[in-house]
Amino acid sequence: MILAVAAAGLTVAFGVGGVLNLAHGTLIAAGGYVAATTTAGTWGSLAAALMLAMVVGAGGGGVLAAATGALRGRGHLDQALLTFGIALIGGNLLTTVFGPDALRPDLPAVLEGTVVVAGYRYPVDRLAVLTVAVLVAVVGYVVLHRARAGRLVRATVDDRAMVAGIGVDPRTVDVAVLVASGALAGLAGALITPILGVGPSTAHATLMLSLIIVVCGGLGSVPGAVAAAVGVGMVQTVGVVTVPAAAPYLLMAAMAVVLLARRAIVPGQAAS
């Protein structure tokens, strides 16, 4: 579910906003670093860390919107090169500011324990993260598919001229989409940090997983991102436990199977 939140931001930016954001992992790492350095073992600091991570991610999304605005209509290659450069600069800045060591947040004592559910013992912090991730996925789906803001975003994707005709600047919608995508990335980083920590490799690892999930789940689909994230998470976990040496390749194999199956059902879709 953490992967679902991480990939939701990327699928919204790419599938809905039309921006191939290869700096998405850097925004996730930035949110993780902010959360790890803000929490101080209290509920107030934890709430502040989550909010601040989203603000930092949203700010990064705004910067990306300004940077990629001039490239709209020039294809995804230019966007990929620009955002990849931003990712390299941002990653180096994060390492310089926060150091090369992995960081973990200081959570409230209640979240450090375990609880028994249906005869099995689970860490409380993982259940809390799971709950927040599910809520984010539900709210994201409702906003994108039921709220007026979501309808406006989807209308902008389908017909920018029509949206401009009703008095809404499509460029404003583009910026809002990337800001929301960045906020989701920052929140994902804050949720990842208590479980995996955050370090120099976080940006690359989360970007690769998010790309695989977006490819498997479909562009612009929040439910697809959730389903694909659960599948990717299970493949990765089972692979690490059963065949550790082949675990990195299982994700690519699973993605290939999904693409081939999709192509068999809808010819040509895999290539798109």
PDB file of N, CA and C in Angstrom, residues 140-236:
ATOM      1  N   GLY A 140      -8.032   9.598  -2.930  1.00  0.00           N
ATOM      2  CA  GLY A 140      -7.544   9.900  -4.272  1.00  0.00           C
ATOM      3  C   GLY A 140      -8.506   9.450  -5.354  1.00  0.00           C
ATOM      4  N   TYR A 141      -9.074   8.258  -5.172  1.00  0.00           N
ATOM      5  CA  TYR A 141     -10.031   7.756  -6.150  1.00  0.00           C
ATOM      6  C   TYR A 141     -11.290   8.616  -6.183  1.00  0.00           C
ATOM      7  N   VAL A 142     -11.797   8.980  -5.013  1.00  0.00           N
ATOM      8  CA  VAL A 142     -13.019   9.787  -4.946  1.00  0.00           C
ATOM      9  C   VAL A 142     -12.792  11.158  -5.583  1.00  0.00           C
ATOM     10  N   VAL A 143     -11.656  11.774  -5.280  1.00  0.00           N
ATOM     11  CA  VAL A 143     -11.374  13.095  -5.840  1.00  0.00           C
ATOM     12  C   VAL A 143     -11.242  13.027  -7.356  1.00  0.00           C
ATOM     13  N   LEU A 144     -10.543  12.012  -7.859  1.00  0.00           N
ATOM     14  CA  LEU A 144     -10.271  11.938  -9.296  1.00  0.00           C
ATOM     15  C   LEU A 144     -11.497  11.535 -10.099  1.00  0.00           C
ATOM     16  N   HIS A 145     -12.387  10.716  -9.504  1.00  0.00           N
ATOM     17  CA  HIS A 145     -13.498  10.166 -10.283  1.00  0.00           C
ATOM     18  C   HIS A 145     -14.878  10.664  -9.852  1.00  0.00           C
ATOM     19  N   ARG A 146     -14.976  11.328  -8.706  1.00  0.00           N
ATOM     20  CA  ARG A 146     -16.288  11.755  -8.232  1.00  0.00           C
ATOM     21  C   ARG A 146     -16.376  13.259  -7.988  1.00  0.00           C
ATOM     22  N   ALA A 147     -15.274  13.893  -7.653  1.00  0.00           N
ATOM     23  CA  ALA A 147     -15.307  15.316  -7.321  1.00  0.00           C
ATOM     24  C   ALA A 147     -15.205  16.173  -8.580  1.00  0.00           C
ATOM     25  N   ARG A 148     -15.650  17.418  -8.460  1.00  0.00           N
ATOM     26  CA  ARG A 148     -15.599  18.346  -9.599  1.00  0.00           C
ATOM     27  C   ARG A 148     -14.161  18.581 -10.044  1.00  0.00           C
ATOM     28  N   ALA A 149     -13.230  18.661  -9.084  1.00  0.00           N
ATOM     29  CA  ALA A 149     -11.831  18.884  -9.439  1.00  0.00           C
ATOM     30  C   ALA A 149     -11.308  17.747 -10.304  1.00  0.00           C
ATOM     31  N   GLY A 150     -11.687  16.522  -9.966  1.00  0.00           N
ATOM     32  CA  GLY A 150     -11.249  15.379 -10.761  1.00  0.00           C
ATOM     33  C   GLY A 150     -11.836  15.394 -12.156  1.00  0.00           C
ATOM     34  N   ARG A 151     -13.104  15.774 -12.254  1.00  0.00           N
ATOM     35  CA  ARG A 151     -13.727  15.853 -13.581  1.00  0.00           C
ATOM     36  C   ARG A 151     -13.051  16.928 -14.435  1.00  0.00           C
ATOM     37  N   LEU A 152     -12.644  18.022 -13.799  1.00  0.00           N
ATOM     38  CA  LEU A 152     -11.963  19.087 -14.522  1.00  0.00           C
ATOM     39  C   LEU A 152     -10.599  18.612 -15.020  1.00  0.00           C
ATOM     40  N   VAL A 153      -9.909  17.855 -14.190  1.00  0.00           N
ATOM     41  CA  VAL A 153      -8.605  17.321 -14.597  1.00  0.00           C
ATOM     42  C   VAL A 153      -8.751  16.379 -15.780  1.00  0.00           C
ATOM     43  N   ARG A 154      -9.726  15.467 -15.705  1.00  0.00           N
ATOM     44  CA  ARG A 154      -9.911  14.518 -16.807  1.00  0.00           C
ATOM     45  C   ARG A 154     -10.395  15.222 -18.078  1.00  0.00           C
ATOM     46  N   ALA A 155     -11.179  16.278 -17.913  1.00  0.00           N
ATOM     47  CA  ALA A 155     -11.609  17.053 -19.080  1.00  0.00           C
ATOM     48  C   ALA A 155     -10.420  17.738 -19.739  1.00  0.00           C
ATOM     49  N   THR A 156      -9.470  18.197 -18.933  1.00  0.00           N
ATOM     50  CA  THR A 156      -8.272  18.838 -19.477  1.00  0.00           C
ATOM     51  C   THR A 156      -7.451  17.854 -20.296  1.00  0.00           C
ATOM     52  N   VAL A 157      -7.402  16.610 -19.839  1.00  0.00           N
ATOM     53  CA  VAL A 157      -6.685  15.580 -20.589  1.00  0.00           C
ATOM     54  C   VAL A 157      -7.357  15.325 -21.937  1.00  0.00           C
ATOM     55  N   ASP A 158      -8.687  15.286 -21.928  1.00  0.00           N
ATOM     56  CA  ASP A 158      -9.424  14.948 -23.151  1.00  0.00           C
ATOM     57  C   ASP A 158      -9.505  16.102 -24.142  1.00  0.00           C
ATOM     58  N   ASP A 159      -9.745  17.315 -23.637  1.00  0.00           N
ATOM     59  CA  ASP A 159      -9.968  18.439 -24.554  1.00  0.00           C
ATOM     60  C   ASP A 159      -9.582  19.741 -23.850  1.00  0.00           C
ATOM     61  N   ARG A 160      -8.327  20.171 -24.044  1.00  0.00           N
ATOM     62  CA  ARG A 160      -7.838  21.386 -23.396  1.00  0.00           C
ATOM     63  C   ARG A 160      -8.569  22.626 -23.909  1.00  0.00           C
ATOM     64  N   ALA A 161      -8.918  22.634 -25.187  1.00  0.00           N
ATOM     65  CA  ALA A 161      -9.617  23.791 -25.754  1.00  0.00           C
ATOM     66  C   ALA A 161     -10.992  23.982 -25.118  1.00  0.00           C
ATOM     67  N   MET A 162     -11.677  22.872 -24.857  1.00  0.00           N
ATOM     68  CA  MET A 162     -12.990  22.964 -24.232  1.00  0.00           C
ATOM     69  C   MET A 162     -12.876  23.535 -22.821  1.00  0.00           C
ATOM     70  N   VAL A 163     -11.860  23.081 -22.075  1.00  0.00           N
ATOM     71  CA  VAL A 163     -11.657  23.581 -20.714  1.00  0.00           C
ATOM     72  C   VAL A 163     -11.350  25.070 -20.752  1.00  0.00           C
ATOM     73  N   ALA A 164     -10.527  25.488 -21.697  1.00  0.00           N
ATOM     74  CA  ALA A 164     -10.244  26.921 -21.837  1.00  0.00           C
ATOM     75  C   ALA A 164     -11.503  27.692 -22.199  1.00  0.00           C
ATOM     76  N   GLY A 165     -12.409  27.045 -22.960  1.00  0.00           N
ATOM     77  CA  GLY A 165     -13.642  27.697 -23.372  1.00  0.00           C
ATOM     78  C   GLY A 165     -14.598  27.968 -22.222  1.00  0.00           C
ATOM     79  N   ILE A 166     -14.503  27.214 -21.129  1.00  0.00           N
ATOM     80  CA  ILE A 166     -15.379  27.449 -19.979  1.00  0.00           C
ATOM     81  C   ILE A 166     -14.725  28.372 -18.953  1.00  0.00           C
ATOM     82  N   GLY A 167     -13.579  28.960 -19.338  1.00  0.00           N
ATOM     83  CA  GLY A 167     -12.958  29.965 -18.479  1.00  0.00           C
ATOM     84  C   GLY A 167     -11.901  29.447 -17.532  1.00  0.00           C
ATOM     85  N   VAL A 168     -11.432  28.217 -17.721  1.00  0.00           N
ATOM     86  CA  VAL A 168     -10.389  27.642 -16.862  1.00  0.00           C
ATOM     87  C   VAL A 168      -9.112  27.496 -17.672  1.00  0.00           C
ATOM     88  N   ASP A 169      -8.023  28.034 -17.160  1.00  0.00           N
ATOM     89  CA  ASP A 169      -6.744  27.944 -17.852  1.00  0.00           C
ATOM     90  C   ASP A 169      -6.188  26.524 -17.690  1.00  0.00           C
ATOM     91  N   PRO A 170      -6.008  25.777 -18.785  1.00  0.00           N
ATOM     92  CA  PRO A 170      -5.475  24.410 -18.666  1.00  0.00           C
ATOM     93  C   PRO A 170      -4.115  24.361 -17.997  1.00  0.00           C
ATOM     94  N   ARG A 171      -3.326  25.416 -18.134  1.00  0.00           N
ATOM     95  CA  ARG A 171      -2.008  25.428 -17.499  1.00  0.00           C
ATOM     96  C   ARG A 171      -2.126  25.434 -15.972  1.00  0.00           C
ATOM     97  N   THR A 172      -3.176  26.070 -15.470  1.00  0.00           N
ATOM     98  CA  THR A 172      -3.410  26.038 -14.027  1.00  0.00           C
ATOM     99  C   THR A 172      -3.729  24.618 -13.559  1.00  0.00           C
ATOM    100  N   VAL A 173      -4.507  23.900 -14.356  1.00  0.00           N
ATOM    101  CA  VAL A 173      -4.823  22.509 -14.029  1.00  0.00           C
ATOM    102  C   VAL A 173      -3.555  21.666 -14.067  1.00  0.00           C
ATOM    103  N   ASP A 174      -2.693  21.897 -15.046  1.00  0.00           N
ATOM    104  CA  ASP A 174      -1.433  21.162 -15.136  1.00  0.00           C
ATOM    105  C   ASP A 174      -0.592  21.359 -13.879  1.00  0.00           C
ATOM    106  N   VAL A 175      -0.487  22.600 -13.442  1.00  0.00           N
ATOM    107  CA  VAL A 175       0.292  22.896 -12.236  1.00  0.00           C
ATOM    108  C   VAL A 175      -0.321  22.218 -11.020  1.00  0.00           C
ATOM    109  N   ALA A 176      -1.648  22.278 -10.903  1.00  0.00           N
ATOM    110  CA  ALA A 176      -2.327  21.650  -9.757  1.00  0.00           C
ATOM    111  C   ALA A 176      -2.096  20.152  -9.730  1.00  0.00           C
ATOM    112  N   VAL A 177      -2.092  19.511 -10.908  1.00  0.00           N
ATOM    113  CA  VAL A 177      -1.866  18.069 -10.982  1.00  0.00           C
ATOM    114  C   VAL A 177      -0.461  17.724 -10.488  1.00  0.00           C
ATOM    115  N   LEU A 178       0.544  18.474 -10.928  1.00  0.00           N
ATOM    116  CA  LEU A 178       1.915  18.184 -10.506  1.00  0.00           C
ATOM    117  C   LEU A 178       2.131  18.505  -9.030  1.00  0.00           C
ATOM    118  N   VAL A 179       1.464  19.528  -8.529  1.00  0.00           N
ATOM    119  CA  VAL A 179       1.557  19.833  -7.094  1.00  0.00           C
ATOM    120  C   VAL A 179       0.945  18.695  -6.276  1.00  0.00           C
ATOM    121  N   ALA A 180      -0.225  18.203  -6.705  1.00  0.00           N
ATOM    122  CA  ALA A 180      -0.854  17.079  -6.006  1.00  0.00           C
ATOM    123  C   ALA A 180       0.016  15.826  -6.105  1.00  0.00           C
ATOM    124  N   SER A 181       0.609  15.600  -7.274  1.00  0.00           N
ATOM    125  CA  SER A 181       1.502  14.457  -7.443  1.00  0.00           C
ATOM    126  C   SER A 181       2.696  14.548  -6.501  1.00  0.00           C
ATOM    127  N   GLY A 182       3.259  15.746  -6.383  1.00  0.00           N
ATOM    128  CA  GLY A 182       4.384  15.928  -5.471  1.00  0.00           C
ATOM    129  C   GLY A 182       3.992  15.715  -4.017  1.00  0.00           C
ATOM    130  N   ALA A 183       2.789  16.186  -3.646  1.00  0.00           N
ATOM    131  CA  ALA A 183       2.317  15.977  -2.273  1.00  0.00           C
ATOM    132  C   ALA A 183       2.175  14.493  -1.961  1.00  0.00           C
ATOM    133  N   LEU A 184       1.651  13.723  -2.922  1.00  0.00           N
ATOM    134  CA  LEU A 184       1.554  12.275  -2.729  1.00  0.00           C
ATOM    135  C   LEU A 184       2.932  11.645  -2.594  1.00  0.00           C
ATOM    136  N   ALA A 185       3.888  12.118  -3.384  1.00  0.00           N
ATOM    137  CA  ALA A 185       5.247  11.590  -3.296  1.00  0.00           C
ATOM    138  C   ALA A 185       5.853  11.879  -1.926  1.00  0.00           C
ATOM    139  N   GLY A 186       5.681  13.113  -1.442  1.00  0.00           N
ATOM    140  CA  GLY A 186       6.197  13.448  -0.119  1.00  0.00           C
ATOM    141  C   GLY A 186       5.572  12.605   0.980  1.00  0.00           C
ATOM    142  N   LEU A 187       4.248  12.400   0.890  1.00  0.00           N
ATOM    143  CA  LEU A 187       3.566  11.566   1.876  1.00  0.00           C
ATOM    144  C   LEU A 187       4.060  10.128   1.799  1.00  0.00           C
ATOM    145  N   ALA A 188       4.269   9.615   0.588  1.00  0.00           N
ATOM    146  CA  ALA A 188       4.785   8.260   0.433  1.00  0.00           C
ATOM    147  C   ALA A 188       6.155   8.119   1.092  1.00  0.00           C
ATOM    148  N   GLY A 189       7.000   9.136   0.932  1.00  0.00           N
ATOM    149  CA  GLY A 189       8.302   9.099   1.582  1.00  0.00           C
ATOM    150  C   GLY A 189       8.191   9.061   3.092  1.00  0.00           C
ATOM    151  N   ALA A 190       7.254   9.836   3.638  1.00  0.00           N
ATOM    152  CA  ALA A 190       7.050   9.827   5.087  1.00  0.00           C
ATOM    153  C   ALA A 190       6.536   8.478   5.571  1.00  0.00           C
ATOM    154  N   LEU A 191       5.725   7.798   4.760  1.00  0.00           N
ATOM    155  CA  LEU A 191       5.194   6.491   5.162  1.00  0.00           C
ATOM    156  C   LEU A 191       6.238   5.388   5.016  1.00  0.00           C
ATOM    157  N   ILE A 192       7.116   5.520   4.038  1.00  0.00           N
ATOM    158  CA  ILE A 192       8.154   4.506   3.830  1.00  0.00           C
ATOM    159  C   ILE A 192       9.201   4.537   4.941  1.00  0.00           C
ATOM    160  N   THR A 193       9.534   5.730   5.411  1.00  0.00           N
ATOM    161  CA  THR A 193      10.661   5.918   6.313  1.00  0.00           C
ATOM    162  C   THR A 193      10.586   5.094   7.603  1.00  0.00           C
ATOM    163  N   PRO A 194       9.430   4.989   8.291  1.00  0.00           N
ATOM    164  CA  PRO A 194       9.413   4.187   9.518  1.00  0.00           C
ATOM    165  C   PRO A 194       9.724   2.711   9.288  1.00  0.00           C
ATOM    166  N   ILE A 195       9.469   2.198   8.094  1.00  0.00           N
ATOM    167  CA  ILE A 195       9.634   0.778   7.832  1.00  0.00           C
ATOM    168  C   ILE A 195      10.983   0.465   7.189  1.00  0.00           C
ATOM    169  N   LEU A 196      11.350   1.228   6.177  1.00  0.00           N
ATOM    170  CA  LEU A 196      12.569   0.947   5.415  1.00  0.00           C
ATOM    171  C   LEU A 196      13.687   1.943   5.675  1.00  0.00           C
ATOM    172  N   GLY A 197      13.370   3.060   6.332  1.00  0.00           N
ATOM    173  CA  GLY A 197      14.360   4.106   6.466  1.00  0.00           C
ATOM    174  C   GLY A 197      14.490   4.883   5.169  1.00  0.00           C
ATOM    175  N   VAL A 198      15.297   5.924   5.177  1.00  0.00           N
ATOM    176  CA  VAL A 198      15.517   6.731   3.985  1.00  0.00           C
ATOM    177  C   VAL A 198      17.012   7.007   3.858  1.00  0.00           C
ATOM    178  N   GLY A 199      17.536   6.852   2.642  1.00  0.00           N
ATOM    179  CA  GLY A 199      18.958   7.048   2.401  1.00  0.00           C
ATOM    180  C   GLY A 199      19.212   7.403   0.956  1.00  0.00           C
ATOM    181  N   PRO A 200      20.480   7.428   0.540  1.00  0.00           N
ATOM    182  CA  PRO A 200      20.817   7.812  -0.835  1.00  0.00           C
ATOM    183  C   PRO A 200      20.198   6.919  -1.900  1.00  0.00           C
ATOM    184  N   SER A 201      19.887   5.663  -1.580  1.00  0.00           N
ATOM    185  CA  SER A 201      19.328   4.747  -2.580  1.00  0.00           C
ATOM    186  C   SER A 201      17.806   4.799  -2.657  1.00  0.00           C
ATOM    187  N   THR A 202      17.174   5.536  -1.773  1.00  0.00           N
ATOM    188  CA  THR A 202      15.709   5.556  -1.720  1.00  0.00           C
ATOM    189  C   THR A 202      15.092   6.093  -3.010  1.00  0.00           C
ATOM    190  N   ALA A 203      15.632   7.173  -3.541  1.00  0.00           N
ATOM    191  CA  ALA A 203      15.050   7.807  -4.724  1.00  0.00           C
ATOM    192  C   ALA A 203      15.046   6.846  -5.905  1.00  0.00           C
ATOM    193  N   HIS A 204      16.177   6.196  -6.162  1.00  0.00           N
ATOM    194  CA  HIS A 204      16.267   5.285  -7.305  1.00  0.00           C
ATOM    195  C   HIS A 204      15.339   4.089  -7.128  1.00  0.00           C
ATOM    196  N   ALA A 205      15.361   3.479  -5.941  1.00  0.00           N
ATOM    197  CA  ALA A 205      14.563   2.273  -5.708  1.00  0.00           C
ATOM    198  C   ALA A 205      13.073   2.552  -5.836  1.00  0.00           C
ATOM    199  N   THR A 206      12.610   3.649  -5.244  1.00  0.00           N
ATOM    200  CA  THR A 206      11.174   3.948  -5.290  1.00  0.00           C
ATOM    201  C   THR A 206      10.733   4.365  -6.682  1.00  0.00           C
ATOM    202  N   LEU A 207      11.601   5.050  -7.434  1.00  0.00           N
ATOM    203  CA  LEU A 207      11.245   5.423  -8.805  1.00  0.00           C
ATOM    204  C   LEU A 207      11.075   4.184  -9.672  1.00  0.00           C
ATOM    205  N   MET A 208      11.992   3.236  -9.568  1.00  0.00           N
ATOM    206  CA  MET A 208      11.902   2.028 -10.384  1.00  0.00           C
ATOM    207  C   MET A 208      10.633   1.244 -10.059  1.00  0.00           C
ATOM    208  N   LEU A 209      10.337   1.091  -8.773  1.00  0.00           N
ATOM    209  CA  LEU A 209       9.128   0.360  -8.385  1.00  0.00           C
ATOM    210  C   LEU A 209       7.875   1.105  -8.855  1.00  0.00           C
ATOM    211  N   SER A 210       7.879   2.424  -8.735  1.00  0.00           N
ATOM    212  CA  SER A 210       6.720   3.203  -9.167  1.00  0.00           C
ATOM    213  C   SER A 210       6.496   3.079 -10.668  1.00  0.00           C
ATOM    214  N   LEU A 211       7.576   3.094 -11.448  1.00  0.00           N
ATOM    215  CA  LEU A 211       7.443   2.942 -12.896  1.00  0.00           C
ATOM    216  C   LEU A 211       6.861   1.583 -13.258  1.00  0.00           C
ATOM    217  N   ILE A 212       7.339   0.534 -12.586  1.00  0.00           N
ATOM    218  CA  ILE A 212       6.807  -0.810 -12.851  1.00  0.00           C
ATOM    219  C   ILE A 212       5.322  -0.878 -12.516  1.00  0.00           C
ATOM    220  N   ILE A 213       4.937  -0.263 -11.401  1.00  0.00           N
ATOM    221  CA  ILE A 213       3.533  -0.287 -10.984  1.00  0.00           C
ATOM    222  C   ILE A 213       2.664   0.482 -11.968  1.00  0.00           C
ATOM    223  N   VAL A 214       3.150   1.638 -12.426  1.00  0.00           N
ATOM    224  CA  VAL A 214       2.376   2.436 -13.381  1.00  0.00           C
ATOM    225  C   VAL A 214       2.195   1.674 -14.691  1.00  0.00           C
ATOM    226  N   VAL A 215       3.249   1.007 -15.149  1.00  0.00           N
ATOM    227  CA  VAL A 215       3.155   0.236 -16.383  1.00  0.00           C
ATOM    228  C   VAL A 215       2.150  -0.905 -16.231  1.00  0.00           C
ATOM    229  N   CYS A 216       2.210  -1.590 -15.102  1.00  0.00           N
ATOM    230  CA  CYS A 216       1.312  -2.737 -14.887  1.00  0.00           C
ATOM    231  C   CYS A 216      -0.122  -2.293 -14.603  1.00  0.00           C
ATOM    232  N   GLY A 217      -0.296  -1.200 -13.880  1.00  0.00           N
ATOM    233  CA  GLY A 217      -1.629  -0.774 -13.470  1.00  0.00           C
ATOM    234  C   GLY A 217      -2.346   0.101 -14.464  1.00  0.00           C
ATOM    235  N   GLY A 218      -1.612   0.697 -15.392  1.00  0.00           N
ATOM    236  CA  GLY A 218      -2.246   1.567 -16.374  1.00  0.00           C
ATOM    237  C   GLY A 218      -2.094   3.033 -16.005  1.00  0.00           C
ATOM    238  N   LEU A 219      -1.868   3.869 -17.016  1.00  0.00           N
ATOM    239  CA  LEU A 219      -1.655   5.291 -16.783  1.00  0.00           C
ATOM    240  C   LEU A 219      -2.931   5.968 -16.299  1.00  0.00           C
ATOM    241  N   GLY A 220      -2.797   6.774 -15.254  1.00  0.00           N
ATOM    242  CA  GLY A 220      -3.911   7.571 -14.766  1.00  0.00           C
ATOM    243  C   GLY A 220      -4.943   6.811 -13.957  1.00  0.00           C
ATOM    244  N   SER A 221      -4.698   5.550 -13.654  1.00  0.00           N
ATOM    245  CA  SER A 221      -5.668   4.739 -12.926  1.00  0.00           C
ATOM    246  C   SER A 221      -5.217   4.529 -11.493  1.00  0.00           C
ATOM    247  N   VAL A 222      -5.917   5.144 -10.544  1.00  0.00           N
ATOM    248  CA  VAL A 222      -5.592   4.939  -9.127  1.00  0.00           C
ATOM    249  C   VAL A 222      -5.917   3.509  -8.696  1.00  0.00           C
ATOM    250  N   PRO A 223      -7.108   2.960  -9.032  1.00  0.00           N
ATOM    251  CA  PRO A 223      -7.355   1.549  -8.691  1.00  0.00           C
ATOM    252  C   PRO A 223      -6.332   0.609  -9.329  1.00  0.00           C
ATOM    253  N   GLY A 224      -5.935   0.901 -10.576  1.00  0.00           N
ATOM    254  CA  GLY A 224      -4.918   0.085 -11.220  1.00  0.00           C
ATOM    255  C   GLY A 224      -3.594   0.154 -10.488  1.00  0.00           C
ATOM    256  N   ALA A 225      -3.233   1.352  -9.998  1.00  0.00           N
ATOM    257  CA  ALA A 225      -1.987   1.500  -9.242  1.00  0.00           C
ATOM    258  C   ALA A 225      -2.038   0.711  -7.942  1.00  0.00           C
ATOM    259  N   VAL A 226      -3.186   0.720  -7.273  1.00  0.00           N
ATOM    260  CA  VAL A 226      -3.323  -0.031  -6.024  1.00  0.00           C
ATOM    261  C   VAL A 226      -3.192  -1.526  -6.287  1.00  0.00           C
ATOM    262  N   ALA A 227      -3.914  -2.030  -7.302  1.00  0.00           N
ATOM    263  CA  ALA A 227      -3.856  -3.461  -7.622  1.00  0.00           C
ATOM    264  C   ALA A 227      -2.446  -3.873  -8.028  1.00  0.00           C
ATOM    265  N   ALA A 228      -1.807  -3.064  -8.879  1.00  0.00           N
ATOM    266  CA  ALA A 228      -0.457  -3.386  -9.319  1.00  0.00           C
ATOM    267  C   ALA A 228       0.533  -3.312  -8.161  1.00  0.00           C
ATOM    268  N   ALA A 229       0.350  -2.352  -7.256  1.00  0.00           N
ATOM    269  CA  ALA A 229       1.257  -2.224  -6.110  1.00  0.00           C
ATOM    270  C   ALA A 229       1.172  -3.441  -5.204  1.00  0.00           C
ATOM    271  N   VAL A 230      -0.049  -3.930  -4.973  1.00  0.00           N
ATOM    272  CA  VAL A 230      -0.203  -5.138  -4.149  1.00  0.00           C
ATOM    273  C   VAL A 230       0.492  -6.316  -4.829  1.00  0.00           C
ATOM    274  N   GLY A 231       0.299  -6.445  -6.149  1.00  0.00           N
ATOM    275  CA  GLY A 231       0.943  -7.536  -6.876  1.00  0.00           C
ATOM    276  C   GLY A 231       2.451  -7.428  -6.850  1.00  0.00           C
ATOM    277  N   VAL A 232       2.979  -6.217  -7.111  1.00  0.00           N
ATOM    278  CA  VAL A 232       4.430  -6.020  -7.099  1.00  0.00           C
ATOM    279  C   VAL A 232       5.004  -6.281  -5.709  1.00  0.00           C
ATOM    280  N   GLY A 233       4.305  -5.785  -4.683  1.00  0.00           N
ATOM    281  CA  GLY A 233       4.772  -6.016  -3.323  1.00  0.00           C
ATOM    282  C   GLY A 233       4.825  -7.488  -2.969  1.00  0.00           C
ATOM    283  N   MET A 234       3.815  -8.239  -3.394  1.00  0.00           N
ATOM    284  CA  MET A 234       3.797  -9.679  -3.115  1.00  0.00           C
ATOM    285  C   MET A 234       4.905 -10.400  -3.885  1.00  0.00           C
ATOM    286  N   VAL A 235       5.078 -10.057  -5.165  1.00  0.00           N
ATOM    287  CA  VAL A 235       6.133 -10.691  -5.964  1.00  0.00           C
ATOM    288  C   VAL A 235       7.506 -10.412  -5.352  1.00  0.00           C
ATOM    289  N   GLN A 236       7.728  -9.164  -4.943  1.00  0.00           N
ATOM    290  CA  GLN A 236       9.017  -8.806  -4.365  1.00  0.00           C
ATOM    291  C   GLN A 236       9.263  -9.533  -3.042  1.00  0.00           C
TER     292      GLN A 236
END
